[in-house]
PDB file of C-alpha atoms in Angstrom:
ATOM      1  CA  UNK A 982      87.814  35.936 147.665  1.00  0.00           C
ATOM      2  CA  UNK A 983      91.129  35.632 149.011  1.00  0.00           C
ATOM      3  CA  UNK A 984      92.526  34.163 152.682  1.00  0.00           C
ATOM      4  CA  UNK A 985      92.188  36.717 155.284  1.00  0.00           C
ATOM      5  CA  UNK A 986      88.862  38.727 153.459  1.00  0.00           C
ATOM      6  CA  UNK A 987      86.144  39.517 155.493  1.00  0.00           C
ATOM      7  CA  UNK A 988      82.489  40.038 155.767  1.00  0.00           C
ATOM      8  CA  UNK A 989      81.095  43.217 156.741  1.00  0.00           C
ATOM      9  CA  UNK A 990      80.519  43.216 159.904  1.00  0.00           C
ATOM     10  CA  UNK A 991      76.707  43.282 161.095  1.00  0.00           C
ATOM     11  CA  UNK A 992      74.888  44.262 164.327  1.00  0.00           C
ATOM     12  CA  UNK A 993      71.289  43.320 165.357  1.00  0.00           C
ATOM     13  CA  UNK A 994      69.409  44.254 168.714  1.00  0.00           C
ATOM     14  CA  UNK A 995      69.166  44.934 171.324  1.00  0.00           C
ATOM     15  CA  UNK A 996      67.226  41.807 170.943  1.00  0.00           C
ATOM     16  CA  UNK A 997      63.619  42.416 172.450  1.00  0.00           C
ATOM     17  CA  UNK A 998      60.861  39.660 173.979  1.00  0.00           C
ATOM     18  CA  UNK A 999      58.946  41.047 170.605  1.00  0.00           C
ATOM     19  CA  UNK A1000      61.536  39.859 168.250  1.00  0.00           C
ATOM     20  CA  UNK A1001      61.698  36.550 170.192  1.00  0.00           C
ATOM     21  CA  UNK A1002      58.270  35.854 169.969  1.00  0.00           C
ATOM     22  CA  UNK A1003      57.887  36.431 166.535  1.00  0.00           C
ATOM     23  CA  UNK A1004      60.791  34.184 165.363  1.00  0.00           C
ATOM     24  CA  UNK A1005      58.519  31.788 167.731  1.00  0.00           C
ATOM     25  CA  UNK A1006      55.746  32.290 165.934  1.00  0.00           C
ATOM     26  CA  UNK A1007      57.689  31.914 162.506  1.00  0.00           C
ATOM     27  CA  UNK A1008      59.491  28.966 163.332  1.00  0.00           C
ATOM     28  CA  UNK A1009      56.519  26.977 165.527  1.00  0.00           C
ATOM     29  CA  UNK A1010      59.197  26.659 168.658  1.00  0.00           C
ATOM     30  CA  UNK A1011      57.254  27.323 171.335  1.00  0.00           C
ATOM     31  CA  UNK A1012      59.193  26.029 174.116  1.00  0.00           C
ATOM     32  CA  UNK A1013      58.090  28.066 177.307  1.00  0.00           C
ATOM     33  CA  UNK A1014      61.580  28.852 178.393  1.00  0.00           C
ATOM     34  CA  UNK A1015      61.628  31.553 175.081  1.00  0.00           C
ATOM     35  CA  UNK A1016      58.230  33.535 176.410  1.00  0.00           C
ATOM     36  CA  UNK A1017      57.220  32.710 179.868  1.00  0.00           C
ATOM     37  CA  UNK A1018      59.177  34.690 182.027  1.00  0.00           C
ATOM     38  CA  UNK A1019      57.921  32.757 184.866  1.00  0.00           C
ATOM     39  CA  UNK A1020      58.517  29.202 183.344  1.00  0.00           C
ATOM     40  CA  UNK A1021      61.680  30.049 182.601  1.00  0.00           C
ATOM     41  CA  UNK A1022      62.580  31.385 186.388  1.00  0.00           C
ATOM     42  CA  UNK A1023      61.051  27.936 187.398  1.00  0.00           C
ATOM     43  CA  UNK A1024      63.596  26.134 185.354  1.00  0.00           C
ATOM     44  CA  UNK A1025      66.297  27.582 187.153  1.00  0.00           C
ATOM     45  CA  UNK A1026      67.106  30.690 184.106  1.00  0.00           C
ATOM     46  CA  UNK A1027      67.222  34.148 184.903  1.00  0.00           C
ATOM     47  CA  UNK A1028      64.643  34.995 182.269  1.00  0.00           C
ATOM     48  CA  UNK A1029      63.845  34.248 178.639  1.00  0.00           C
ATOM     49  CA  UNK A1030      66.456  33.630 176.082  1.00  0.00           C
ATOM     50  CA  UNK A1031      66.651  34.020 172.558  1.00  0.00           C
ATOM     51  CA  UNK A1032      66.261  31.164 170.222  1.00  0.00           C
ATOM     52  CA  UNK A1033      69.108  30.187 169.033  1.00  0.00           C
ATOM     53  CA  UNK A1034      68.196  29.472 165.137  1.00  0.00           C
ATOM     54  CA  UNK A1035      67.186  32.759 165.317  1.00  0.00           C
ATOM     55  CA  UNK A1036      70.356  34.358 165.371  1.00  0.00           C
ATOM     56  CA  UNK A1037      72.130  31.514 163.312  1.00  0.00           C
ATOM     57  CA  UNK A1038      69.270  32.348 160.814  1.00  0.00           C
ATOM     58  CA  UNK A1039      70.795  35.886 160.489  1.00  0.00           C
ATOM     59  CA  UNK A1040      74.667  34.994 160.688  1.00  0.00           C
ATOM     60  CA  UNK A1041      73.389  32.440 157.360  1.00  0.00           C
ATOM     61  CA  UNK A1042      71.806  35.185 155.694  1.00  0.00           C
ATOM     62  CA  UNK A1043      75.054  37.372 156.190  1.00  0.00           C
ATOM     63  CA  UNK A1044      76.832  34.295 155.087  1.00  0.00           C
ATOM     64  CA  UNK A1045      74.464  34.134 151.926  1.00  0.00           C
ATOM     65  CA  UNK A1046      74.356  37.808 150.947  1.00  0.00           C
ATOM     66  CA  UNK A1047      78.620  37.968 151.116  1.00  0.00           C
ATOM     67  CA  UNK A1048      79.341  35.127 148.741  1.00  0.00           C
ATOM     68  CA  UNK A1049      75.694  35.010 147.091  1.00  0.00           C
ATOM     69  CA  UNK A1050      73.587  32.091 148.159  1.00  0.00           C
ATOM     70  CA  UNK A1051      74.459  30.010 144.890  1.00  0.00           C
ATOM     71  CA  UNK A1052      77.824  29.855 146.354  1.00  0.00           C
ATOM     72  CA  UNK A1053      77.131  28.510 149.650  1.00  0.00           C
ATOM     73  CA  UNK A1054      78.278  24.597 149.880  1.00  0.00           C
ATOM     74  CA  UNK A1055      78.686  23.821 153.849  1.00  0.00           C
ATOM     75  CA  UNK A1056      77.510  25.515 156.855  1.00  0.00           C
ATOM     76  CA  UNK A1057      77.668  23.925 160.395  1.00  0.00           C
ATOM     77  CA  UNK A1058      77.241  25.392 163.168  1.00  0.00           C
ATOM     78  CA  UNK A1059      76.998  25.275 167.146  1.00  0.00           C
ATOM     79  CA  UNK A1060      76.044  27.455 170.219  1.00  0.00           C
ATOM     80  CA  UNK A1061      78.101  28.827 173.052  1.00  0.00           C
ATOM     81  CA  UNK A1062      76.160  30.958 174.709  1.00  0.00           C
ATOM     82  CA  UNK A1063      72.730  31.984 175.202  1.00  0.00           C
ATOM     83  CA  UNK A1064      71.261  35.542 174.150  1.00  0.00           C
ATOM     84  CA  UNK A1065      69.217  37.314 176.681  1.00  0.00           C
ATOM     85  CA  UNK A1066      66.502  40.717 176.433  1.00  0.00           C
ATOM     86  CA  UNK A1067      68.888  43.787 175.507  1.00  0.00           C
ATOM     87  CA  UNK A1068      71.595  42.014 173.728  1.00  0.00           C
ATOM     88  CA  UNK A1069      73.436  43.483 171.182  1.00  0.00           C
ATOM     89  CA  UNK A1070      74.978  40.948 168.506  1.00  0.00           C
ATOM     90  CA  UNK A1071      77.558  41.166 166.002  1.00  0.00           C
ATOM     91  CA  UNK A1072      77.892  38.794 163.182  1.00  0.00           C
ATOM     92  CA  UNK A1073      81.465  38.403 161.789  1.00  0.00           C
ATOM     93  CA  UNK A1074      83.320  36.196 158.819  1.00  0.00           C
ATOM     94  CA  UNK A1075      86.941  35.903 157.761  1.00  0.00           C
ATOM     95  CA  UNK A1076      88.358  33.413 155.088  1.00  0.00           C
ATOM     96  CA  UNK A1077      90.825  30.817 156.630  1.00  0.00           C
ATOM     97  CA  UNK A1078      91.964  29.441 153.230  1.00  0.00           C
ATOM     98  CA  UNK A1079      91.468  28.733 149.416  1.00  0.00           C
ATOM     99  CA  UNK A1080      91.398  25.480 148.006  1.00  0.00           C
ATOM    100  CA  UNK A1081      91.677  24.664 144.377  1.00  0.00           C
ATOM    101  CA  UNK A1082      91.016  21.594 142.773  1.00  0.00           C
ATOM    102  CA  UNK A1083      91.925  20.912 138.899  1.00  0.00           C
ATOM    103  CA  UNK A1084      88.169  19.569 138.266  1.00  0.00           C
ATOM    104  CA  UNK A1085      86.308  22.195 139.858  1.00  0.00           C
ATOM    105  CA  UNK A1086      86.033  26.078 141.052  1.00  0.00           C
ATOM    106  CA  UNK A1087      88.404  27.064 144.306  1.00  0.00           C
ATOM    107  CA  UNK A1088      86.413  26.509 148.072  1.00  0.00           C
ATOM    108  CA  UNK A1089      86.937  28.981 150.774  1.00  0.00           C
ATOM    109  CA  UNK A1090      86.969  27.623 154.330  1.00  0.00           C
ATOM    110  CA  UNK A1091      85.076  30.705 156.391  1.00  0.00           C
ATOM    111  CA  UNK A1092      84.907  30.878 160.010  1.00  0.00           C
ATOM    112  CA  UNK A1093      82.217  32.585 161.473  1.00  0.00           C
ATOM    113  CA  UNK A1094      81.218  34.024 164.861  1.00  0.00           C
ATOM    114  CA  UNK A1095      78.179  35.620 166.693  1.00  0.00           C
ATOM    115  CA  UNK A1096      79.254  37.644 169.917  1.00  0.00           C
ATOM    116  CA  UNK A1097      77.039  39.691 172.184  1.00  0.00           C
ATOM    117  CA  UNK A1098      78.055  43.406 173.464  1.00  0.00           C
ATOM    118  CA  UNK A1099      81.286  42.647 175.656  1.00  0.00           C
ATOM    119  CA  UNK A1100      82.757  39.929 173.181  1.00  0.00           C
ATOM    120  CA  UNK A1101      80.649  36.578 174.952  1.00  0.00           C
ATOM    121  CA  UNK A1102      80.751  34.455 171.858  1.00  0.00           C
ATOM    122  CA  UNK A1103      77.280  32.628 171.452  1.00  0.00           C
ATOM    123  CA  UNK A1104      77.765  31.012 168.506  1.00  0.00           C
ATOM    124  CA  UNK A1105      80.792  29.902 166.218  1.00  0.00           C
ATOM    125  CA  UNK A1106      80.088  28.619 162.564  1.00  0.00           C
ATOM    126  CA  UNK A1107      82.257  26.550 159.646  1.00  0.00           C
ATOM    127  CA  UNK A1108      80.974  27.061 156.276  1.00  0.00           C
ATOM    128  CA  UNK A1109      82.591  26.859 152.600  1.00  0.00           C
ATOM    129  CA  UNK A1110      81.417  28.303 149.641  1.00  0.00           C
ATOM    130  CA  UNK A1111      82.429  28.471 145.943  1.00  0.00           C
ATOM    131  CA  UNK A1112      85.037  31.131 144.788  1.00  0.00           C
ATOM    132  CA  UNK A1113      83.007  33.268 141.694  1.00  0.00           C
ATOM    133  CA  UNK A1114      85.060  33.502 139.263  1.00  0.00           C
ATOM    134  CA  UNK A1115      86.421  36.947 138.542  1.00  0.00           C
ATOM    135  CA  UNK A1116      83.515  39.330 137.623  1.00  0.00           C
ATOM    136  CA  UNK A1117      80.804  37.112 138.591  1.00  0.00           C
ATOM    137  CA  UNK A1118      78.930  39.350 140.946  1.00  0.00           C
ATOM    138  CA  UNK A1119      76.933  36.992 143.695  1.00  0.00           C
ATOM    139  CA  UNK A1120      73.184  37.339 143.719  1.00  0.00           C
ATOM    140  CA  UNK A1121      73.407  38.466 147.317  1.00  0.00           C
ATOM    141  CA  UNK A1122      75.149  41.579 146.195  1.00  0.00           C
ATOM    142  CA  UNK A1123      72.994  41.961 143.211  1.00  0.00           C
TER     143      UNK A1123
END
């Protein structure tokens, strides 16, 4: 893993009110605003949104299958935009730098991104994550 690699780039969607109910149902968020089309017109939205651990769920499984989740030492993240019924996203990663420190295995510094169709970014990401060594094949590529 070198400055400037990437991660495959990955599409999900369109998101529908079934997948958004069912992360509901996974993750016990039941706020209204996610299922009630009504309650959420009441609160001044256009509709239901996606929940937004949902899709930073995915973009750290992407995260976790690239470098293998063994590998994985920070991820932070925050939201920029809210998903909507019949949006397309696309999860992207690209290594800003390599650190190397005599007592310990290089760190790459990724930057990651979650845009819906159109380029509106809805959620940007930090995370670092151990450089394998050469020939040690990540468990997320296993």
């Amino acid at each position: 893993m070198a400055e400037g690699d990437s991660m495959a780039e990955h599409e999900f969607g369109p998101l529908t009110r079934t997948h958004i109910v069912r992360y509901a149902g996974a993750s016990g968020d039941f706020n209204p605003v996610h299922h009630d089309e009504e309650f959420a017109k009441e609160a001044g939205l256009p509709g239901v949104f996606g929940i937004g651990m949902m899709h930073a769920g995915i973009l750290g499984q992407r995260l976790a299958a690239w470098v293998g989740p063994e590998n994985v030492r920070s991820f932070s993240l925050r939201f920029t935009g809210q998903v909507w019924p019949g949006d397309v996203l696309t999860f992207r990663g690209v290594v800003t730098g390599v650190e190397s420190a005599e007592s310990a295995d290089p760190v790459a510094r990724i930057d990651l991104t979650v845009t819906r169709q159109g380029g509106g970014c809805v959620l940007t990401a930090a995370a670092t994550a151990r450089v394998a060594p050469a020939g040690d094949v990540p468990a997320g590529d296993r």
